[in-house]
Rosetta silent file (secondary structure, phi, psi, omega in degrees, C-alpha in Angstrom):
SEQUENCE: XXXXXXXXXXXXXXXXXXXXXXXXXXXXXXXXXXXXXXXXXXXXXXXXXXXXXXXXXXXXXXXXXXXXXXXXXXXXXXXXXXXXXXXXXXXXXXXXXXXXXXXXXXXXXXXXXXXXXXXXXXXXXXX
SCORE:     score description
SCORE:     0.000 S_00000001
   1 L     0.000  -44.000 -178.502    9.815  -18.667   -4.799 S_00000001
   2 H   -62.417  -35.264 -179.413   11.470  -15.318   -4.068 S_00000001
   3 H   -65.054  -40.802  178.963   12.155  -14.759   -7.762 S_00000001
   4 H   -64.714  -47.695  178.930    8.478  -15.261   -8.619 S_00000001
   5 H   -60.705  -43.176  179.945    7.357  -12.939   -5.828 S_00000001
   6 H   -60.650  -44.061  179.435    9.973  -10.376   -6.868 S_00000001
   7 H   -63.611  -45.068  178.959    8.799  -10.425  -10.492 S_00000001
   8 H   -62.140  -46.509  179.980    5.157  -10.064   -9.479 S_00000001
   9 H   -62.143  -38.811  178.331    5.958   -7.223   -7.076 S_00000001
  10 H   -60.018  -45.261  179.709    7.966   -5.397   -9.748 S_00000001
  11 H   -65.622  -40.012 -179.414    4.995   -5.476  -12.120 S_00000001
  12 H   -67.797  -41.316 -179.865    2.586   -4.402   -9.396 S_00000001
  13 H   -67.315  -32.001  176.815    4.769   -1.544   -8.233 S_00000001
  14 H   -64.459  -28.509  179.722    5.126   -0.300  -11.806 S_00000001
  15 L   -75.293   -7.526 -177.786    1.341    0.054  -11.906 S_00000001
  16 L  -100.984   26.352 -173.861    1.614    2.469   -8.978 S_00000001
  17 L   -87.486   70.860  175.980    3.497    5.157  -10.849 S_00000001
  18 L   -94.400  153.851  177.988    1.419    8.197   -9.972 S_00000001
  19 L  -114.334  121.385  176.075    2.903   11.693   -9.801 S_00000001
  20 L  -140.813  160.258 -177.160    1.977   13.970   -6.904 S_00000001
  21 L   -91.924  -39.328 -172.164    3.595   16.906   -5.162 S_00000001
  22 L   -79.825  141.760  179.168    2.589   16.430   -1.493 S_00000001
  23 E  -121.952  140.700 -178.558    4.428   14.035    0.823 S_00000001
  24 E  -127.706  149.913  173.481    3.085   12.537    4.077 S_00000001
  25 L   -90.631  162.730  175.881    4.656   10.577    6.925 S_00000001
  26 H   -62.336  -31.961  177.387    3.154    7.365    8.288 S_00000001
  27 H   -62.666  -42.290  177.429    2.449    9.293   11.472 S_00000001
  28 H   -64.845  -43.649 -179.758    0.320   11.778    9.513 S_00000001
  29 H   -62.345  -38.117 -175.975   -1.483    8.966    7.704 S_00000001
  30 L   -64.455  -15.064  177.113   -2.167    7.181   10.993 S_00000001
  31 L   -79.586   -6.725 -174.330   -4.365   10.077   12.144 S_00000001
  32 L  -115.187   72.134 -175.619   -6.888    9.300    9.401 S_00000001
  33 E  -123.606   22.842 -177.181   -8.489    6.050   10.481 S_00000001
  34 E  -105.214  160.245  179.077  -12.131    7.045   10.869 S_00000001
  35 L   -57.697  -34.864 -178.908  -15.196    6.289    8.762 S_00000001
  36 L   -99.184   10.846  179.165  -15.473    9.975    7.858 S_00000001
  37 E  -163.015   84.676 -170.352  -11.704   10.458    7.376 S_00000001
  38 E  -122.736  113.586  176.378   -9.996    7.379    5.959 S_00000001
  39 E  -114.776  148.667  172.611   -6.524    7.352    4.401 S_00000001
  40 E  -139.252  161.528  175.880   -4.461    4.370    3.281 S_00000001
  41 E  -113.168  130.237  172.625   -1.043    3.879    1.701 S_00000001
  42 E  -135.249  124.362  179.033   -0.618    1.649   -1.358 S_00000001
  43 L    51.921   47.733  176.651    2.720    1.430   -3.162 S_00000001
  44 L    66.124   14.390  175.791    4.112    4.496   -1.389 S_00000001
  45 E  -115.310  141.576 -177.452    1.125    6.629   -2.443 S_00000001
  46 E  -100.385  130.671 -178.556   -1.352    8.100    0.026 S_00000001
  47 E  -122.109  133.089  169.322   -5.058    7.865   -0.755 S_00000001
  48 E   -92.958   96.478 -174.887   -7.993    9.577    0.921 S_00000001
  49 L   -94.541   12.554 -179.625  -10.480    6.780    0.296 S_00000001
  50 H   -49.873  -50.922 -178.731  -13.243    8.279    2.435 S_00000001
  51 H   -71.458  -12.013 -178.226  -15.579    8.858   -0.533 S_00000001
  52 H   -91.832  -15.084 -173.106  -14.779    5.368   -1.893 S_00000001
  53 H   -53.849  -45.569 -178.747  -15.689    3.409    1.243 S_00000001
  54 H   -70.984  -18.239 -178.440  -19.342    2.910    0.271 S_00000001
  55 H   -94.502  -14.246 -175.033  -18.328    1.885   -3.249 S_00000001
  56 L   -62.840  123.080 -177.559  -15.692   -0.703   -2.311 S_00000001
  57 L   -59.466  -28.296 -179.772  -16.876   -4.113   -3.586 S_00000001
  58 L   -85.324   -3.972  178.359  -15.409   -5.872   -0.537 S_00000001
  59 L    96.947  165.738 -177.731  -17.271   -3.631    1.877 S_00000001
  60 H   -69.710  -39.100 -174.204  -16.380   -0.917    4.349 S_00000001
  61 H   -56.737  -44.246 -179.072  -15.099   -3.233    7.086 S_00000001
  62 H   -65.856  -36.189  177.521  -12.109   -4.487    5.099 S_00000001
  63 H   -65.856  -41.915 -177.774  -11.175   -0.921    4.190 S_00000001
  64 H   -68.740  -24.712  176.065  -11.413    0.176    7.816 S_00000001
  65 H   -62.254  -26.307 -176.341   -9.088   -2.652    8.880 S_00000001
  66 L  -111.207    5.327 -179.250   -6.337   -0.866    6.955 S_00000001
  67 L   -59.985  132.955  178.209   -7.360    2.729    7.625 S_00000001
  68 L    77.586   12.882 -176.135   -4.432    4.929    8.609 S_00000001
  69 L  -137.048  173.955  174.129   -1.879    2.292    7.579 S_00000001
  70 E   -80.887  119.649 -176.724    0.126    0.922    4.682 S_00000001
  71 L  -110.721   17.154 -175.226   -2.218   -1.467    2.874 S_00000001
  72 H   -57.012  -53.946 -177.174    0.071   -2.409   -0.033 S_00000001
  73 H   -64.963  -41.174  178.161    0.522   -6.079    0.833 S_00000001
  74 H   -64.572  -39.678 -179.735   -3.154   -6.471    1.786 S_00000001
  75 H   -59.593  -50.341 -178.774   -4.239   -4.743   -1.428 S_00000001
  76 H   -80.566  -26.930  176.328   -2.325   -7.101   -3.678 S_00000001
  77 H   -68.168  -23.627  179.540   -2.792  -10.106   -1.401 S_00000001
  78 L   -77.936   -2.864  177.894   -6.547   -9.725   -1.837 S_00000001
  79 L    88.301   14.622  175.962   -6.114  -10.518   -5.511 S_00000001
  80 L   -61.036  136.082  174.916   -6.693   -7.042   -6.884 S_00000001
  81 L   -74.523  145.693  178.586   -5.637   -6.797  -10.485 S_00000001
  82 H   -53.884  -27.535  178.899   -3.009   -4.077  -11.126 S_00000001
  83 H   -68.800  -13.480  176.753   -5.588   -2.249  -13.243 S_00000001
  84 H   -61.992  -24.528  177.944   -7.561   -1.670  -10.033 S_00000001
  85 H   -56.959  -30.375  178.971   -5.090    1.158   -9.396 S_00000001
  86 H   -61.191  -36.000 -178.529   -6.996    3.085  -12.081 S_00000001
  87 H   -67.804  -31.757 -176.106  -10.102    3.067   -9.876 S_00000001
  88 H  -100.060   -4.066  178.838   -8.353    4.659   -6.921 S_00000001
  89 H   -50.629  -42.189 -178.869   -6.171    7.165   -8.794 S_00000001
  90 H   -61.890  -18.205 -177.707   -8.675    9.981   -8.209 S_00000001
  91 H   -94.692   -0.583  179.833   -8.265    9.502   -4.460 S_00000001
  92 E   -70.010  125.402 -179.196   -4.471    9.886   -4.481 S_00000001
  93 E  -114.885   -3.644  179.385   -3.490   12.894   -2.373 S_00000001
  94 E   163.884 -167.397 -179.395    0.284   12.438   -2.259 S_00000001
  95 E  -117.736  162.981  174.661    3.200   10.128   -1.636 S_00000001
  96 E   -77.123  140.904  179.723    4.716    8.544    1.426 S_00000001
  97 L   -53.046  137.280 -174.870    7.753   10.411    2.759 S_00000001
  98 H   -51.294  -42.801 -176.129   10.915    9.060    1.123 S_00000001
  99 H   -71.709   -7.917 -179.423   12.525    8.000    4.411 S_00000001
 100 H  -110.447    4.532 -179.718    9.505    5.823    5.300 S_00000001
 101 L   -76.915  146.556  178.900    9.179    3.885    2.082 S_00000001
 102 L  -112.086  127.172  178.111    9.777    0.136    2.121 S_00000001
 103 L   -89.265   96.850 -177.527   11.465   -1.458   -0.866 S_00000001
 104 H   -63.959  -34.011 -179.525    9.542   -4.719   -1.154 S_00000001
 105 H   -64.394  -52.163 -178.484   11.711   -5.942   -4.021 S_00000001
 106 H   -63.175  -34.732 -177.019   15.019   -5.541   -2.176 S_00000001
 107 H   -69.298  -21.153  179.226   13.615   -7.035    1.003 S_00000001
 108 H  -100.578   -2.231 -178.839   12.779  -10.259   -0.868 S_00000001
 109 L   -67.285  145.628 -177.912   16.038  -10.453   -2.813 S_00000001
 110 L   -57.699  -33.356 -177.824   18.212  -13.513   -2.054 S_00000001
 111 L   -95.423   15.644 -178.041   21.185  -11.393   -0.940 S_00000001
 112 L   -63.289  145.134  176.680   19.101   -9.105    1.219 S_00000001
 113 L   -78.804  -18.062  179.543   20.477   -8.168    4.616 S_00000001
 114 L   -77.382  159.060  173.232   16.966   -8.395    6.030 S_00000001
 115 L   -66.549  159.801  177.246   15.491  -11.591    7.358 S_00000001
 116 L   -72.991  -12.392  173.801   13.166  -13.455    5.045 S_00000001
 117 L  -118.997  123.281 -179.059   10.437  -12.606    7.525 S_00000001
 118 E  -145.592  163.477 -177.075    9.990   -8.918    8.295 S_00000001
 119 E  -137.688  145.108  172.586    7.257   -6.593    9.417 S_00000001
 120 E  -147.361  125.703  179.476    6.301   -2.986    8.863 S_00000001
 121 L    51.862   40.524  176.596    3.155   -1.359   10.180 S_00000001
 122 L    79.575    5.307  179.128    1.666   -4.736   11.034 S_00000001
 123 E  -101.347  126.571 -179.414    2.308   -6.231    7.580 S_00000001
 124 E  -115.513  131.875  176.799    4.311   -9.446    7.572 S_00000001
 125 E  -119.919  128.920  179.976    5.921  -10.927    4.489 S_00000001
 126 L  -138.480  154.236  176.093    7.439  -14.410    4.671 S_00000001
 127 L   -92.959    0.000    0.000    8.707  -16.955    2.196 S_00000001
């Protein structure tokens, strides 16, 4: 199971290869959780999705559930196709600070030092 998840995550993370100059901490992102100021993190990239909220096919409420947080697992868990990243590219404002990034691939590897169940910013991944 972990091998399948690892392969899928590798492909999904490759689709997140945007280049930006600005870096933000999770603390900075967490200040932007309002309807008129909504940021999310997906694949270590920070997005100001405020102008996208009304356009999101799943509605505003689901976006607001993840406002100010890392929404990577929720984004891909919702069944978004990797090409969906193209739709949100214009909203990318930077990257997550290097020291706060989570390596999803390594955390699911069989020889990982982490438990098979771990949490970050309210996101839980389990086998």
